[in-house]
Amino acid sequence: MFEGPVQDLIDELGRLPGIGPKSAQRLAFHILATEEADITRLQEALAKVKAGVVFCEVCGNVSEKPRCRICGDSRRDATLVCVVEEPKDVMAVERTREFRGRYHVLGGALDPMGGVGPDQLRVRELLRRIGGSPASPGEDDAAGEPEPEIAEVILAMDPNTEGEATATYLVRLLRDFPGLSVTKLASGLPMGGDLEFADELTLGRALAGRRPTAM
Ligand code: ZN
């Protein structure tokens, strides 16, 4: 245990995902040795992240506006929706440059042991999107035109147990929609990993080679 502010910082950093006590300590002392200007930038970024970022009302991705850049882009194919767990997975798929559709961010994966059930994820919102909900009043211009119907949903969960369970659950729900094609990434992604850690080429291939899910 250190004294006062240093220990406070170690405690706070240690609460971040993936940061163990040793990393928290190392980061804290790194920050302690950092120049004032760099600290100020970090502080500003931290302060702004909550105030300036919202979640897109359509897809749940992080956004600066009520509707994110991708959902607001009429050149993107609105009939094709790639379902991912986290906003960082949107970035991963975007990096492949293979995908010209839209996204749906669930906000995590099913994890009954960790207390994450379907109600904690944006599953209802996905069903509503597929079901074709009328544009609600009070939305911006883009909401004026009816969105084209979703023809294909690509399930792009993390290649791990929770991701598999989530995909299986969604397949069961989505098979009730007539005419909807539900596909999954082709195998080839390293099992147990995170979508964001797959290299662009591998992920791009998995996307291009996606296959229908067994209904
Ligand atoms: Zn969006």
Tab-separated table of C-alpha atoms and ligand atoms in Angstrom:
chain	number	residue	atom	x	y	z
A	1	MET	CA	0.000	0.000	0.000
A	2	PHE	CA	1.182	3.464	-0.892
A	3	GLU	CA	0.119	6.697	0.675
A	4	GLY	CA	-2.739	8.947	-0.326
A	5	PRO	CA	-3.249	9.978	-3.953
A	6	VAL	CA	-0.874	7.411	-5.443
A	7	GLN	CA	-2.772	4.538	-3.829
A	8	ASP	CA	-6.088	6.146	-4.845
A	9	LEU	CA	-4.913	6.196	-8.451
A	10	ILE	CA	-3.705	2.581	-8.241
A	11	ASP	CA	-7.092	1.570	-6.833
A	12	GLU	CA	-8.995	3.346	-9.609
A	13	LEU	CA	-6.796	1.968	-12.387
A	14	GLY	CA	-7.075	-1.492	-10.855
A	15	ARG	CA	-10.820	-1.400	-11.375
A	16	LEU	CA	-10.422	-1.210	-15.154
A	17	PRO	CA	-10.905	-4.460	-17.076
A	18	GLY	CA	-7.709	-6.347	-17.756
A	19	ILE	CA	-5.642	-4.273	-15.333
A	20	GLY	CA	-4.269	-6.341	-12.479
A	21	PRO	CA	-2.675	-4.870	-9.317
A	22	LYS	CA	0.807	-4.912	-10.834
A	23	SER	CA	-0.251	-3.171	-14.048
A	24	ALA	CA	-2.203	-0.619	-12.016
A	25	GLN	CA	0.894	0.140	-10.001
A	26	ARG	CA	3.068	0.411	-13.089
A	27	LEU	CA	0.565	2.743	-14.790
A	28	ALA	CA	0.207	4.884	-11.689
A	29	PHE	CA	3.945	5.450	-11.429
A	30	HIS	CA	4.141	6.077	-15.149
A	31	ILE	CA	1.457	8.763	-14.808
A	32	LEU	CA	3.281	10.202	-11.785
A	33	ALA	CA	6.371	10.643	-13.929
A	34	THR	CA	4.469	12.059	-16.904
A	35	GLU	CA	4.610	15.708	-17.924
A	36	GLU	CA	1.829	17.992	-16.834
A	37	ALA	CA	0.602	18.654	-20.398
A	38	ASP	CA	0.139	14.952	-21.100
A	39	ILE	CA	-1.763	14.503	-17.847
A	40	THR	CA	-4.029	17.394	-18.772
A	41	ARG	CA	-4.823	15.799	-22.138
A	42	LEU	CA	-5.651	12.525	-20.431
A	43	GLN	CA	-7.846	14.324	-17.917
A	44	GLU	CA	-9.678	16.152	-20.680
A	45	ALA	CA	-10.220	12.963	-22.650
A	46	LEU	CA	-11.612	11.259	-19.543
A	47	ALA	CA	-13.866	14.188	-18.742
A	48	LYS	CA	-15.212	14.375	-22.297
A	49	VAL	CA	-15.860	10.698	-22.833
A	50	LYS	CA	-19.036	10.683	-20.765
A	51	ALA	CA	-20.291	14.124	-21.614
A	52	GLY	CA	-19.606	14.067	-25.350
A	53	VAL	CA	-20.415	10.489	-26.306
A	54	VAL	CA	-23.835	8.978	-26.674
A	55	PHE	CA	-24.985	5.641	-27.985
A	56	CYS	CA	-26.528	5.637	-31.447
A	57	GLU	CA	-30.306	5.352	-31.193
A	58	VAL	CA	-30.378	2.875	-34.080
A	59	CYS	CA	-27.407	0.562	-33.668
A	60	GLY	CA	-26.055	1.238	-30.156
A	61	ASN	CA	-22.571	2.146	-31.375
A	62	VAL	CA	-20.758	5.015	-29.656
A	63	SER	CA	-21.507	8.247	-31.398
A	64	GLU	CA	-21.279	11.992	-31.036
A	65	LYS	CA	-24.787	12.482	-32.361
A	66	PRO	CA	-28.078	10.642	-31.689
A	67	ARG	CA	-27.499	8.748	-34.915
A	68	CYS	CA	-23.986	7.461	-35.630
A	69	ARG	CA	-21.977	8.153	-38.765
A	70	ILE	CA	-22.620	4.672	-40.193
A	71	CYS	CA	-26.384	4.679	-39.595
A	72	GLY	CA	-26.556	8.159	-41.073
A	73	ASP	CA	-24.653	7.173	-44.219
A	74	SER	CA	-27.164	6.476	-46.996
A	75	ARG	CA	-24.471	4.751	-49.082
A	76	ARG	CA	-24.278	1.943	-46.547
A	77	ASP	CA	-26.517	-1.029	-47.269
A	78	ALA	CA	-29.322	-0.899	-44.711
A	79	THR	CA	-30.626	-4.339	-45.691
A	80	LEU	CA	-27.480	-5.937	-44.274
A	81	VAL	CA	-26.852	-5.787	-40.525
A	82	CYS	CA	-23.791	-7.122	-38.757
A	83	VAL	CA	-24.482	-7.912	-35.089
A	84	VAL	CA	-21.497	-7.478	-32.788
A	85	GLU	CA	-20.944	-7.479	-29.048
A	86	GLU	CA	-19.129	-4.177	-28.470
A	87	PRO	CA	-18.403	-0.882	-30.237
A	88	LYS	CA	-14.764	-1.952	-30.552
A	89	ASP	CA	-15.943	-4.862	-32.707
A	90	VAL	CA	-17.503	-2.344	-35.101
A	91	MET	CA	-14.040	-0.835	-35.455
A	92	ALA	CA	-12.563	-4.276	-36.073
A	93	VAL	CA	-15.033	-5.062	-38.859
A	94	GLU	CA	-14.633	-1.580	-40.351
A	95	ARG	CA	-10.878	-2.093	-40.528
A	96	THR	CA	-11.365	-5.051	-42.860
A	97	ARG	CA	-13.033	-2.733	-45.440
A	98	GLU	CA	-15.085	-5.781	-46.436
A	99	PHE	CA	-18.374	-4.636	-45.037
A	100	ARG	CA	-20.703	-2.023	-46.508
A	101	GLY	CA	-23.773	-2.695	-44.386
A	102	ARG	CA	-24.852	-1.449	-41.009
A	103	TYR	CA	-24.322	-2.693	-37.467
A	104	HIS	CA	-26.145	-3.636	-34.335
A	105	VAL	CA	-24.177	-3.467	-31.097
A	106	LEU	CA	-25.536	-5.741	-28.374
A	107	GLY	CA	-23.502	-4.243	-25.556
A	108	GLY	CA	-21.948	-7.546	-24.531
A	109	ALA	CA	-22.580	-11.269	-24.704
A	110	LEU	CA	-24.808	-13.621	-22.763
A	111	ASP	CA	-23.112	-14.618	-19.544
A	112	PRO	CA	-25.587	-16.103	-17.062
A	113	MET	CA	-22.868	-16.603	-14.442
A	114	GLY	CA	-21.924	-12.945	-14.728
A	115	GLY	CA	-25.551	-11.852	-14.550
A	116	VAL	CA	-25.869	-10.916	-18.227
A	117	GLY	CA	-29.129	-12.154	-19.729
A	118	PRO	CA	-30.964	-11.090	-22.896
A	119	ASP	CA	-32.514	-8.142	-21.053
A	120	GLN	CA	-29.083	-6.689	-20.350
A	121	LEU	CA	-28.273	-6.729	-24.074
A	122	ARG	CA	-29.844	-4.785	-26.914
A	123	VAL	CA	-31.751	-7.829	-28.163
A	124	ARG	CA	-35.199	-6.268	-28.075
A	125	GLU	CA	-33.875	-3.346	-30.109
A	126	LEU	CA	-32.542	-5.778	-32.705
A	127	LEU	CA	-35.888	-7.547	-33.019
A	128	ARG	CA	-37.600	-4.200	-33.350
A	129	ARG	CA	-35.233	-3.193	-36.137
A	130	ILE	CA	-35.826	-6.393	-38.032
A	131	GLY	CA	-39.541	-6.203	-37.456
A	132	GLY	CA	-39.471	-2.780	-39.101
A	133	SER	CA	-40.640	-0.179	-36.620
A	134	PRO	CA	-42.180	3.025	-37.925
A	135	ALA	CA	-39.948	6.050	-37.509
A	136	SER	CA	-40.900	7.700	-34.260
A	137	PRO	CA	-41.556	11.436	-34.302
A	138	GLY	CA	-38.923	13.810	-33.033
A	139	GLU	CA	-35.998	12.098	-34.702
A	140	ASP	CA	-33.663	13.841	-37.101
A	141	ASP	CA	-34.007	14.112	-40.882
A	142	ALA	CA	-32.749	10.639	-41.647
A	143	ALA	CA	-35.750	9.214	-39.833
A	144	GLY	CA	-38.059	10.821	-42.362
A	145	GLU	CA	-37.556	8.079	-44.914
A	146	PRO	CA	-38.589	4.576	-43.966
A	147	GLU	CA	-35.599	2.276	-43.549
A	148	PRO	CA	-35.479	-0.569	-46.064
A	149	GLU	CA	-36.256	-3.965	-44.638
A	150	ILE	CA	-33.363	-5.973	-43.236
A	151	ALA	CA	-32.680	-8.969	-45.479
A	152	GLU	CA	-29.618	-10.459	-43.811
A	153	VAL	CA	-28.291	-10.489	-40.272
A	154	ILE	CA	-24.662	-11.495	-39.841
A	155	LEU	CA	-23.839	-12.796	-36.381
A	156	ALA	CA	-20.293	-11.692	-35.601
A	157	MET	CA	-19.853	-12.579	-31.969
A	158	ASP	CA	-16.487	-13.128	-30.293
A	159	PRO	CA	-15.142	-16.633	-30.956
A	160	ASN	CA	-15.547	-17.814	-27.360
A	161	THR	CA	-18.104	-19.610	-25.180
A	162	GLU	CA	-20.209	-16.529	-24.407
A	163	GLY	CA	-20.153	-15.451	-28.036
A	164	GLU	CA	-21.258	-18.897	-29.202
A	165	ALA	CA	-24.065	-18.978	-26.647
A	166	THR	CA	-25.213	-15.531	-27.747
A	167	ALA	CA	-25.195	-16.511	-31.416
A	168	THR	CA	-27.156	-19.697	-30.688
A	169	TYR	CA	-29.703	-17.713	-28.719
A	170	LEU	CA	-30.109	-15.147	-31.504
A	171	VAL	CA	-30.472	-17.812	-34.190
A	172	ARG	CA	-33.387	-19.274	-32.224
A	173	LEU	CA	-35.072	-15.875	-32.070
A	174	LEU	CA	-34.348	-14.803	-35.621
A	175	ARG	CA	-35.523	-17.935	-37.404
A	176	ASP	CA	-39.077	-16.781	-36.706
A	177	PHE	CA	-38.710	-13.900	-39.141
A	178	PRO	CA	-39.852	-15.082	-42.567
A	179	GLY	CA	-37.508	-14.287	-45.404
A	180	LEU	CA	-34.680	-13.185	-43.136
A	181	SER	CA	-31.313	-14.719	-43.845
A	182	VAL	CA	-29.166	-15.310	-40.750
A	183	THR	CA	-25.476	-15.926	-41.347
A	184	LYS	CA	-22.408	-16.496	-39.217
A	185	LEU	CA	-18.774	-15.660	-39.795
A	186	ALA	CA	-16.848	-18.447	-41.454
A	187	SER	CA	-14.661	-20.396	-39.064
A	188	GLY	CA	-10.982	-19.553	-39.004
A	189	LEU	CA	-10.937	-17.002	-36.231
A	190	PRO	CA	-8.801	-18.148	-33.324
A	191	MET	CA	-11.108	-19.738	-30.759
A	192	GLY	CA	-11.252	-18.234	-27.293
A	193	GLY	CA	-10.224	-14.860	-28.604
A	194	ASP	CA	-11.838	-11.533	-29.147
A	195	LEU	CA	-13.072	-10.299	-32.518
A	196	GLU	CA	-10.979	-7.156	-32.154
A	197	PHE	CA	-7.765	-9.172	-31.910
A	198	ALA	CA	-8.302	-10.981	-35.197
A	199	ASP	CA	-6.157	-9.497	-37.940
A	200	GLU	CA	-7.943	-7.652	-40.732
A	201	LEU	CA	-7.255	-10.277	-43.365
A	202	THR	CA	-8.580	-13.167	-41.271
A	203	LEU	CA	-11.652	-11.259	-40.175
A	204	GLY	CA	-12.255	-10.017	-43.704
A	205	ARG	CA	-12.117	-13.575	-45.005
A	206	ALA	CA	-14.440	-14.806	-42.254
A	207	LEU	CA	-16.911	-12.097	-43.296
A	208	ALA	CA	-16.686	-12.781	-47.001
A	209	GLY	CA	-17.031	-16.522	-46.372
A	210	ARG	CA	-19.975	-16.225	-44.012
A	211	ARG	CA	-22.428	-19.066	-44.153
A	212	PRO	CA	-26.092	-19.590	-43.275
A	213	THR	CA	-26.735	-20.741	-39.726
A	214	ALA	CA	-28.364	-24.100	-39.207
A	215	MET	CA	-31.982	-23.352	-38.495
B	1	ZN	ZN	-25.695	3.688	-35.524
